mmCIF file of N, CA and C in Angstrom:
data_model
loop_
_atom_site.group_PDB
_atom_site.id
_atom_site.type_symbol
_atom_site.label_atom_id
_atom_site.label_comp_id
_atom_site.label_asym_id
_atom_site.label_seq_id
_atom_site.Cartn_x
_atom_site.Cartn_y
_atom_site.Cartn_z
ATOM 1 N N MET A 15 36.734 -36.869 108.120
ATOM 2 C CA MET A 15 37.558 -35.688 107.948
ATOM 3 C C MET A 15 36.784 -34.471 108.460
ATOM 4 N N LEU A 16 37.493 -33.593 109.156
ATOM 5 C CA LEU A 16 36.849 -32.370 109.627
ATOM 6 C C LEU A 16 36.726 -31.401 108.456
ATOM 7 N N PRO A 17 35.535 -30.906 108.178
ATOM 8 C CA PRO A 17 35.314 -30.043 107.019
ATOM 9 C C PRO A 17 35.581 -28.561 107.276
ATOM 10 N N ALA A 18 35.897 -28.206 108.535
ATOM 11 C CA ALA A 18 36.058 -26.791 108.880
ATOM 12 C C ALA A 18 36.996 -26.649 110.071
ATOM 13 N N ASP A 19 37.546 -25.447 110.259
ATOM 14 C CA ASP A 19 38.303 -25.129 111.467
ATOM 15 C C ASP A 19 37.307 -24.824 112.573
ATOM 16 N N GLY A 20 37.704 -25.075 113.812
ATOM 17 C CA GLY A 20 36.798 -24.764 114.901
ATOM 18 C C GLY A 20 37.438 -24.870 116.266
ATOM 19 N N ILE A 21 36.648 -24.507 117.266
ATOM 20 C CA ILE A 21 37.041 -24.589 118.665
ATOM 21 C C ILE A 21 36.207 -25.688 119.318
ATOM 22 N N LEU A 22 36.889 -26.582 119.994
ATOM 23 C CA LEU A 22 36.231 -27.699 120.654
ATOM 24 C C LEU A 22 35.396 -27.205 121.835
ATOM 25 N N LEU A 23 34.134 -27.581 121.859
ATOM 26 C CA LEU A 23 33.228 -27.189 122.936
ATOM 27 C C LEU A 23 32.988 -28.318 123.929
ATOM 28 N N GLN A 24 33.046 -29.547 123.435
ATOM 29 C CA GLN A 24 32.777 -30.719 124.261
ATOM 30 C C GLN A 24 33.534 -31.883 123.650
ATOM 31 N N SER A 25 34.137 -32.728 124.485
ATOM 32 C CA SER A 25 34.846 -33.880 123.931
ATOM 33 C C SER A 25 34.738 -35.082 124.852
ATOM 34 N N ASN A 26 34.897 -36.250 124.246
ATOM 35 C CA ASN A 26 34.892 -37.511 124.961
ATOM 36 C C ASN A 26 36.037 -38.351 124.406
ATOM 37 N N ASP A 27 37.213 -38.260 125.032
ATOM 38 C CA ASP A 27 38.409 -39.002 124.606
ATOM 39 C C ASP A 27 38.709 -38.798 123.121
ATOM 40 N N LEU A 28 38.649 -37.568 122.653
ATOM 41 C CA LEU A 28 38.844 -37.247 121.238
ATOM 42 C C LEU A 28 40.318 -37.283 120.873
ATOM 43 N N LYS A 29 40.633 -38.029 119.819
ATOM 44 C CA LYS A 29 41.992 -38.094 119.286
ATOM 45 C C LYS A 29 41.935 -37.773 117.795
ATOM 46 N N ILE A 30 42.821 -36.874 117.373
ATOM 47 C CA ILE A 30 42.815 -36.355 116.010
ATOM 48 C C ILE A 30 44.101 -36.745 115.291
ATOM 49 N N ASP A 31 43.983 -37.133 114.029
ATOM 50 C CA ASP A 31 45.127 -37.370 113.151
ATOM 51 C C ASP A 31 45.391 -36.075 112.393
ATOM 52 N N GLU A 32 46.469 -35.368 112.764
ATOM 53 C CA GLU A 32 46.833 -34.102 112.124
ATOM 54 C C GLU A 32 47.972 -34.266 111.123
ATOM 55 N N SER A 33 48.279 -35.503 110.740
ATOM 56 C CA SER A 33 49.436 -35.753 109.879
ATOM 57 C C SER A 33 49.339 -35.065 108.522
ATOM 58 N N SER A 34 48.140 -34.829 108.029
ATOM 59 C CA SER A 34 47.993 -34.158 106.734
ATOM 60 C C SER A 34 48.475 -32.709 106.786
ATOM 61 N N LEU A 35 48.481 -32.098 107.967
ATOM 62 C CA LEU A 35 48.944 -30.713 108.102
ATOM 63 C C LEU A 35 50.318 -30.604 108.737
ATOM 64 N N THR A 36 50.601 -31.466 109.727
ATOM 65 C CA THR A 36 51.837 -31.315 110.501
ATOM 66 C C THR A 36 52.896 -32.357 110.185
ATOM 67 N N GLY A 37 52.492 -33.475 109.617
ATOM 68 C CA GLY A 37 53.426 -34.566 109.386
ATOM 69 C C GLY A 37 53.589 -35.461 110.611
ATOM 70 N N GLU A 38 53.012 -35.074 111.723
ATOM 71 C CA GLU A 38 53.090 -35.850 112.965
ATOM 72 C C GLU A 38 52.238 -37.105 112.838
ATOM 73 N N SER A 39 52.857 -38.272 113.041
ATOM 74 C CA SER A 39 52.126 -39.520 112.843
ATOM 75 C C SER A 39 51.332 -39.951 114.077
ATOM 76 N N ASP A 40 51.664 -39.432 115.252
ATOM 77 C CA ASP A 40 50.927 -39.790 116.467
ATOM 78 C C ASP A 40 49.583 -39.064 116.510
ATOM 79 N N LEU A 41 48.584 -39.743 117.052
ATOM 80 C CA LEU A 41 47.285 -39.106 117.248
ATOM 81 C C LEU A 41 47.405 -38.063 118.357
ATOM 82 N N ILE A 42 46.716 -36.938 118.199
ATOM 83 C CA ILE A 42 46.760 -35.839 119.154
ATOM 84 C C ILE A 42 45.480 -35.849 119.984
ATOM 85 N N SER A 43 45.641 -35.935 121.304
ATOM 86 C CA SER A 43 44.485 -35.857 122.202
ATOM 87 C C SER A 43 44.008 -34.418 122.270
ATOM 88 N N LYS A 44 42.729 -34.228 122.091
ATOM 89 C CA LYS A 44 42.136 -32.888 122.133
ATOM 90 C C LYS A 44 41.148 -32.816 123.282
ATOM 91 N N ASN A 45 41.196 -31.713 124.023
ATOM 92 C CA ASN A 45 40.178 -31.477 125.037
ATOM 93 C C ASN A 45 39.931 -29.987 125.175
ATOM 94 N N VAL A 46 38.834 -29.652 125.765
ATOM 95 C CA VAL A 46 38.359 -28.272 125.843
ATOM 96 C C VAL A 46 39.342 -27.374 126.593
ATOM 97 N N ASP A 47 39.999 -27.885 127.627
ATOM 98 C CA ASP A 47 40.843 -27.063 128.490
ATOM 99 C C ASP A 47 42.252 -26.817 127.960
ATOM 100 N N SER A 48 42.903 -27.836 127.390
ATOM 101 C CA SER A 48 44.317 -27.663 127.045
ATOM 102 C C SER A 48 44.614 -27.504 125.558
ATOM 103 N N ASP A 49 43.817 -28.084 124.681
ATOM 104 C CA ASP A 49 44.099 -28.004 123.242
ATOM 105 C C ASP A 49 42.787 -28.042 122.457
ATOM 106 N N PRO A 50 42.039 -26.931 122.439
ATOM 107 C CA PRO A 50 40.697 -26.947 121.851
ATOM 108 C C PRO A 50 40.618 -26.645 120.355
ATOM 109 N N VAL A 51 41.746 -26.388 119.686
ATOM 110 C CA VAL A 51 41.709 -25.982 118.277
ATOM 111 C C VAL A 51 41.653 -27.210 117.370
ATOM 112 N N LEU A 52 40.669 -27.226 116.470
ATOM 113 C CA LEU A 52 40.521 -28.287 115.474
ATOM 114 C C LEU A 52 40.666 -27.665 114.092
ATOM 115 N N LEU A 53 41.370 -28.363 113.196
ATOM 116 C CA LEU A 53 41.648 -27.823 111.867
ATOM 117 C C LEU A 53 41.042 -28.682 110.771
ATOM 118 N N SER A 54 40.544 -28.026 109.741
ATOM 119 C CA SER A 54 39.971 -28.754 108.606
ATOM 120 C C SER A 54 41.049 -29.595 107.939
ATOM 121 N N GLY A 55 40.630 -30.697 107.360
ATOM 122 C CA GLY A 55 41.563 -31.589 106.687
ATOM 123 C C GLY A 55 42.183 -32.617 107.611
ATOM 124 N N THR A 56 41.906 -32.525 108.919
ATOM 125 C CA THR A 56 42.386 -33.528 109.863
ATOM 126 C C THR A 56 41.269 -34.537 110.108
ATOM 127 N N TYR A 57 41.615 -35.631 110.774
ATOM 128 C CA TYR A 57 40.660 -36.725 110.947
ATOM 129 C C TYR A 57 40.419 -37.038 112.417
ATOM 130 N N ALA A 58 39.156 -37.168 112.802
ATOM 131 C CA ALA A 58 38.794 -37.650 114.134
ATOM 132 C C ALA A 58 38.903 -39.172 114.097
ATOM 133 N N MET A 59 39.870 -39.712 114.824
ATOM 134 C CA MET A 59 40.140 -41.145 114.772
ATOM 135 C C MET A 59 39.514 -41.914 115.939
ATOM 136 N N GLU A 60 39.407 -41.255 117.086
ATOM 137 C CA GLU A 60 38.835 -41.903 118.265
ATOM 138 C C GLU A 60 38.004 -40.889 119.035
ATOM 139 N N GLY A 61 37.039 -41.388 119.778
ATOM 140 C CA GLY A 61 36.230 -40.525 120.623
ATOM 141 C C GLY A 61 35.217 -39.715 119.838
ATOM 142 N N SER A 62 34.737 -38.665 120.496
ATOM 143 C CA SER A 62 33.741 -37.800 119.866
ATOM 144 C C SER A 62 33.874 -36.393 120.428
ATOM 145 N N GLY A 63 33.222 -35.457 119.762
ATOM 146 C CA GLY A 63 33.269 -34.083 120.238
ATOM 147 C C GLY A 63 32.312 -33.191 119.473
ATOM 148 N N ARG A 64 32.159 -31.980 119.986
ATOM 149 C CA ARG A 64 31.358 -30.943 119.323
ATOM 150 C C ARG A 64 32.232 -29.710 119.225
ATOM 151 N N MET A 65 32.118 -29.011 118.087
ATOM 152 C CA MET A 65 32.935 -27.816 117.911
ATOM 153 C C MET A 65 32.119 -26.656 117.378
ATOM 154 N N LEU A 66 32.608 -25.471 117.666
ATOM 155 C CA LEU A 66 32.066 -24.241 117.109
ATOM 156 C C LEU A 66 32.899 -23.923 115.879
ATOM 157 N N VAL A 67 32.285 -23.870 114.716
ATOM 158 C CA VAL A 67 33.003 -23.605 113.467
ATOM 159 C C VAL A 67 33.476 -22.157 113.441
ATOM 160 N N THR A 68 34.773 -21.973 113.125
ATOM 161 C CA THR A 68 35.351 -20.627 113.054
ATOM 162 C C THR A 68 35.764 -20.231 111.641
ATOM 163 N N ALA A 69 35.999 -21.212 110.753
ATOM 164 C CA ALA A 69 36.392 -20.886 109.376
ATOM 165 C C ALA A 69 36.099 -22.067 108.462
ATOM 166 N N VAL A 70 35.690 -21.758 107.220
ATOM 167 C CA VAL A 70 35.430 -22.784 106.209
ATOM 168 C C VAL A 70 36.066 -22.365 104.888
ATOM 169 N N GLY A 71 36.194 -23.330 103.993
ATOM 170 C CA GLY A 71 36.676 -23.031 102.636
ATOM 171 C C GLY A 71 38.031 -22.355 102.619
ATOM 172 N N VAL A 72 38.165 -21.325 101.798
ATOM 173 C CA VAL A 72 39.456 -20.645 101.631
ATOM 174 C C VAL A 72 39.885 -19.899 102.888
ATOM 175 N N ASN A 73 38.993 -19.699 103.837
ATOM 176 C CA ASN A 73 39.338 -19.027 105.089
ATOM 177 C C ASN A 73 39.870 -19.979 106.155
ATOM 178 N N SER A 74 39.752 -21.289 105.929
ATOM 179 C CA SER A 74 40.274 -22.269 106.880
ATOM 180 C C SER A 74 41.785 -22.398 106.693
ATOM 181 N N GLN A 75 42.448 -23.030 107.655
ATOM 182 C CA GLN A 75 43.897 -23.196 107.551
ATOM 183 C C GLN A 75 44.267 -24.011 106.310
ATOM 184 N N THR A 76 43.519 -25.058 106.020
ATOM 185 C CA THR A 76 43.779 -25.837 104.810
ATOM 186 C C THR A 76 43.532 -24.996 103.565
ATOM 187 N N GLY A 77 42.487 -24.198 103.558
ATOM 188 C CA GLY A 77 42.192 -23.314 102.427
ATOM 189 C C GLY A 77 43.279 -22.289 102.204
ATOM 190 N N ILE A 78 43.806 -21.728 103.286
ATOM 191 C CA ILE A 78 44.894 -20.751 103.180
ATOM 192 C C ILE A 78 46.136 -21.399 102.593
ATOM 193 N N ILE A 79 46.465 -22.605 103.059
ATOM 194 C CA ILE A 79 47.630 -23.326 102.527
ATOM 195 C C ILE A 79 47.447 -23.605 101.043
ATOM 196 N N MET A 80 46.267 -24.082 100.653
ATOM 197 C CA MET A 80 46.014 -24.389 99.238
ATOM 198 C C MET A 80 46.071 -23.129 98.381
ATOM 199 N N THR A 81 45.569 -22.018 98.894
ATOM 200 C CA THR A 81 45.622 -20.751 98.165
ATOM 201 C C THR A 81 47.064 -20.318 97.958
ATOM 202 N N LEU A 82 47.880 -20.426 99.006
ATOM 203 C CA LEU A 82 49.289 -20.043 98.895
ATOM 204 C C LEU A 82 50.045 -20.952 97.928
ATOM 205 N N LEU A 83 49.755 -22.244 97.966
ATOM 206 C CA LEU A 83 50.422 -23.182 97.061
ATOM 207 C C LEU A 83 50.019 -22.955 95.614
ATOM 208 N N GLY A 84 48.796 -22.519 95.393
ATOM 209 C CA GLY A 84 48.295 -22.322 94.042
ATOM 210 C C GLY A 84 48.466 -20.924 93.503
ATOM 211 N N SER A 85 49.116 -20.041 94.261
ATOM 212 C CA SER A 85 49.198 -18.641 93.840
ATOM 213 C C SER A 85 50.103 -18.434 92.634
ATOM 214 N N GLY A 86 51.066 -19.341 92.420
ATOM 215 C CA GLY A 86 51.939 -19.214 91.255
ATOM 216 C C GLY A 86 53.004 -18.152 91.386
ATOM 217 N N LYS A 87 53.197 -17.637 92.569
ATOM 218 C CA LYS A 87 54.211 -16.610 92.783
ATOM 219 C C LYS A 87 55.301 -17.140 93.703
ATOM 220 N N ASN A 88 56.527 -16.790 93.397
ATOM 221 C CA ASN A 88 57.668 -17.090 94.243
ATOM 222 C C ASN A 88 58.473 -15.820 94.408
ATOM 223 N N VAL A 89 59.165 -15.717 95.508
ATOM 224 C CA VAL A 89 60.019 -14.558 95.742
ATOM 225 C C VAL A 89 61.451 -15.042 95.737
ATOM 226 N N ASP A 90 62.287 -14.454 94.859
ATOM 227 C CA ASP A 90 63.691 -14.850 94.827
ATOM 228 C C ASP A 90 64.470 -14.043 95.857
ATOM 229 N N VAL A 91 65.776 -14.281 95.946
ATOM 230 C CA VAL A 91 66.596 -13.629 96.966
ATOM 231 C C VAL A 91 66.664 -12.118 96.796
ATOM 232 N N ASP A 92 66.421 -11.594 95.596
ATOM 233 C CA ASP A 92 66.418 -10.156 95.367
ATOM 234 C C ASP A 92 65.081 -9.530 95.743
ATOM 235 N N GLY A 93 64.084 -10.371 96.081
ATOM 236 C CA GLY A 93 62.778 -9.864 96.472
ATOM 237 C C GLY A 93 61.832 -9.645 95.314
ATOM 238 N N ASP A 94 62.206 -10.056 94.103
ATOM 239 C CA ASP A 94 61.339 -9.892 92.941
ATOM 240 C C ASP A 94 60.384 -11.071 92.845
ATOM 241 N N SER A 95 59.142 -10.801 92.476
ATOM 242 C CA SER A 95 58.178 -11.870 92.250
ATOM 243 C C SER A 95 58.384 -12.430 90.859
ATOM 244 N N SER A 96 58.234 -13.721 90.740
ATOM 245 C CA SER A 96 58.334 -14.361 89.430
ATOM 246 C C SER A 96 57.350 -15.509 89.389
ATOM 247 N N SER A 97 57.001 -15.933 88.206
ATOM 248 C CA SER A 97 56.068 -17.046 88.093
ATOM 249 C C SER A 97 56.797 -18.344 88.376
ATOM 250 N N LYS A 98 56.049 -19.412 88.626
ATOM 251 C CA LYS A 98 56.651 -20.706 88.906
ATOM 252 C C LYS A 98 57.546 -21.168 87.768
ATOM 253 N N SER A 99 57.154 -20.894 86.537
ATOM 254 C CA SER A 99 57.931 -21.372 85.400
ATOM 255 C C SER A 99 59.305 -20.715 85.336
ATOM 256 N N ASN A 100 59.441 -19.540 85.929
ATOM 257 C CA ASN A 100 60.724 -18.854 85.931
ATOM 258 C C ASN A 100 61.507 -19.078 87.216
ATOM 259 N N CYS A 101 61.002 -19.893 88.081
ATOM 260 C CA CYS A 101 61.595 -20.083 89.393
ATOM 261 C C CYS A 101 63.021 -20.613 89.321
ATOM 262 N N PHE A 102 63.311 -21.513 88.391
ATOM 263 C CA PHE A 102 64.617 -22.143 88.325
ATOM 264 C C PHE A 102 65.492 -21.611 87.203
ATOM 265 N N SER A 103 65.079 -20.535 86.549
ATOM 266 C CA SER A 103 65.874 -20.034 85.435
ATOM 267 C C SER A 103 66.979 -19.115 85.904
#
């Protein structure tokens, strides 16, 4: 599993499983020229590569998603914030 977000600097037939973030079941080919972005929480399934880390922890894309999911706030159609427990009342 990739522990951080980053930019691919070097790759050798690198294929990534991004299903944990995108739901896409096909492996994604990554290379420096056309698709260099790597995201934490995804898996390197084939090949190898080197990346420059750009974000870790709560600053990574996975961290941002987890923070938003755990915030406990929802916005109803009137634009008022309410807690999760009041979401369906």
